[in-house]
C-alpha atoms as one frame of an Amber mdcrd trajectory, in Angstrom:
protein
  85.141  97.927 115.124  83.077  95.908 112.680  83.476  92.166 112.884  84.153
  91.960 109.158  87.398  93.911 109.702  89.027  91.511 112.128  91.590  88.816
 111.508  89.731  85.694 112.533  91.735  82.907 110.910  95.515  83.154 111.267
  96.004  80.540 108.545  94.340  82.622 105.809  95.736  85.311 103.558  94.550
  88.885 104.087  94.381  91.992 101.940  95.388  95.012 104.046  96.010  98.674
 103.389  98.131 100.972 105.538  97.457 104.664 104.917  99.333 107.770 106.011
  97.233 110.140 108.151  95.287 112.638 106.052  96.372 110.686 102.946  99.562
 112.772 102.850 101.768 111.932  99.862 104.748 110.781 101.903 106.129 108.032
  99.677 107.128 110.381  96.898 110.650 110.061  98.317 112.733 106.939  97.717
 114.196 107.026 101.250 110.775 106.455 102.804 109.801 103.738 100.312 113.097
 101.989 101.038 112.290 101.955 104.762 109.058 100.097 103.918 110.854  97.599
 101.663 113.604  96.932 104.215 110.988  96.469 106.929 108.968  94.031 104.816
 112.149  92.011 104.197 112.924  92.045 107.920 109.420  90.819 108.756 109.755
  88.055 106.167 113.078  86.895 107.612 112.408  87.392 111.319 108.674  87.591
 112.040 107.177  84.928 109.787 105.541  87.322 107.335 104.344  85.668 104.160
 104.243  88.456 101.604 102.248  87.507  98.528 101.722  90.908  96.915 102.460
  94.575  97.547 102.174  98.013  96.017 103.529 101.218  97.533 101.608 104.269
  96.385 102.294 107.874  97.394 100.069 107.843 100.507  99.457 104.174 101.229
 100.620 100.607 100.799  98.531  97.584  99.795  99.571  94.087 100.818  98.396
  90.513 100.600  99.890  88.816 103.630  99.820  85.705 105.738 102.135  84.151
 108.265 104.358  81.083 108.599 105.256  81.226 112.283 103.801  81.575 115.735
 103.587  85.362 115.359  99.993  86.512 114.921  99.278  88.546 111.807  98.105
  91.431 114.003 101.467  91.392 115.824 103.401  91.474 112.564 101.278  94.399
 111.360 101.683  96.247 114.672 105.455  95.811 114.703 105.791  96.785 111.034
 103.743  99.948 111.430 105.449 100.956 114.683 108.962 100.438 113.333 108.333
 102.122 109.984 106.651 105.092 111.660 109.616 105.549 113.995 112.182 105.214
 111.204 110.349 107.468 108.759 109.822 110.158 111.404 113.509 109.968 112.320
 114.419 110.274 108.656 112.187 113.323 108.217 113.566 114.992 111.341 117.222
 114.472 110.403 116.944 115.093 106.669 118.771 118.029 105.157 116.849 117.572
 101.881 113.237 117.255 103.065 111.606 120.485 101.886 108.310 119.495 103.535
 109.821 118.779 106.949 107.798 121.315 108.959 104.595 120.558 107.047 104.936
 116.805 107.619 105.938 117.005 111.262 103.162 119.495 111.992 100.501 117.230
 110.477 101.863 114.109 112.179 102.062 115.976 115.511  98.448 117.189 115.199
  97.268 113.666 114.329  99.171 112.305 117.333  97.600 114.876 119.652  94.122
 113.724 118.607  94.920 110.092 119.431  95.231 109.045 123.059  97.320 106.007
 122.005 100.181 108.278 120.904 102.547 110.443 122.870 103.712 112.749 120.084
 103.356 111.811 116.415 101.021 109.624 114.391 102.151 108.632 110.912  99.803
 105.767 109.990  96.027 105.737 110.229  95.038 103.176 112.851  92.802 100.932
 110.808  93.990  98.322 108.292  90.619  96.902 107.246  91.894  93.348 106.761
  89.857  91.427 104.196  90.062  87.669 104.495  90.880  86.114 101.141  88.772
  82.986 101.463  87.849  82.442  97.800  89.858  82.283  94.585  87.697  85.053
  93.134  88.460  87.349  96.063  92.195  86.587  95.848  92.200  87.310  92.121
  90.244  90.536  92.544  92.550  91.861  95.293  95.707  90.847  93.446  94.481
  92.614  90.317  93.455  95.692  92.328  96.890  95.929  93.964  98.806  95.598
  90.717  96.534  97.889  88.713  96.689 100.700  91.303  99.645 102.519  89.655
  98.116 102.009  86.197  94.793 103.521  87.285  96.706 106.386  88.939  98.414
 107.102  85.600 101.925 106.370  86.879 102.676 103.587  84.358 101.074 102.004
  81.314 101.778  98.427  82.433 101.569  97.164  86.003 104.859  95.246  85.771
 106.697  98.517  84.982 105.943  99.979  88.409 109.056  99.388  90.522 107.345
  99.481  93.946 104.962  96.629  93.260 105.041  92.845  93.060 103.553  92.935
  89.536 107.014  92.263  88.087 107.264  89.139  90.257 103.974  87.858  88.847
 105.044  88.749  85.289 108.149  86.579  85.753 110.556  89.458  85.211 114.075
  89.166  86.651 113.910  92.662  88.206 112.315  92.266  91.630 112.439  94.665
  94.530 111.507  91.989  97.060 110.684  88.294  96.877 107.052  87.326  97.279
 105.187  84.042  97.501 103.298  83.820  94.241  99.630  82.953  94.615  98.697
  80.263  92.117
């Protein structure tokens, strides 16, 4: 793995992206997005996650994160991805409404079979490509990128109108899905 994609300073903020294997559009269902939101809240309250920005798209999630505890950022990421993968897979398997159940499970099973770190399924791609946010310009660029993602994708006209993003937090709107630490 390239040295530029490692978390070197635990006291810095990082831009990370978690992507579903094969870029499958999994987060088109509210149930799966809610698992991510609940897990982010849990990590904030119990693992020391400092969440500064987020955006959940159909096949991936962008975050700006740090930490405020003894838990290493890598450990928080590992636990988040492991838990959400387990919960989402369980939700797919037990759902009576998931019309793509066999398609999804087949693709996640095939991805898991290709990866010696897995026993059955793989939901998330392994890499996160953490980018250290060590300048104001880099922070601003990543924050803008995260919030403009749904606008560029044609999902909304204004970033703050996208429910599954922290853009509303930064716009000062009362409707917030999850609390974030605003970057000044």
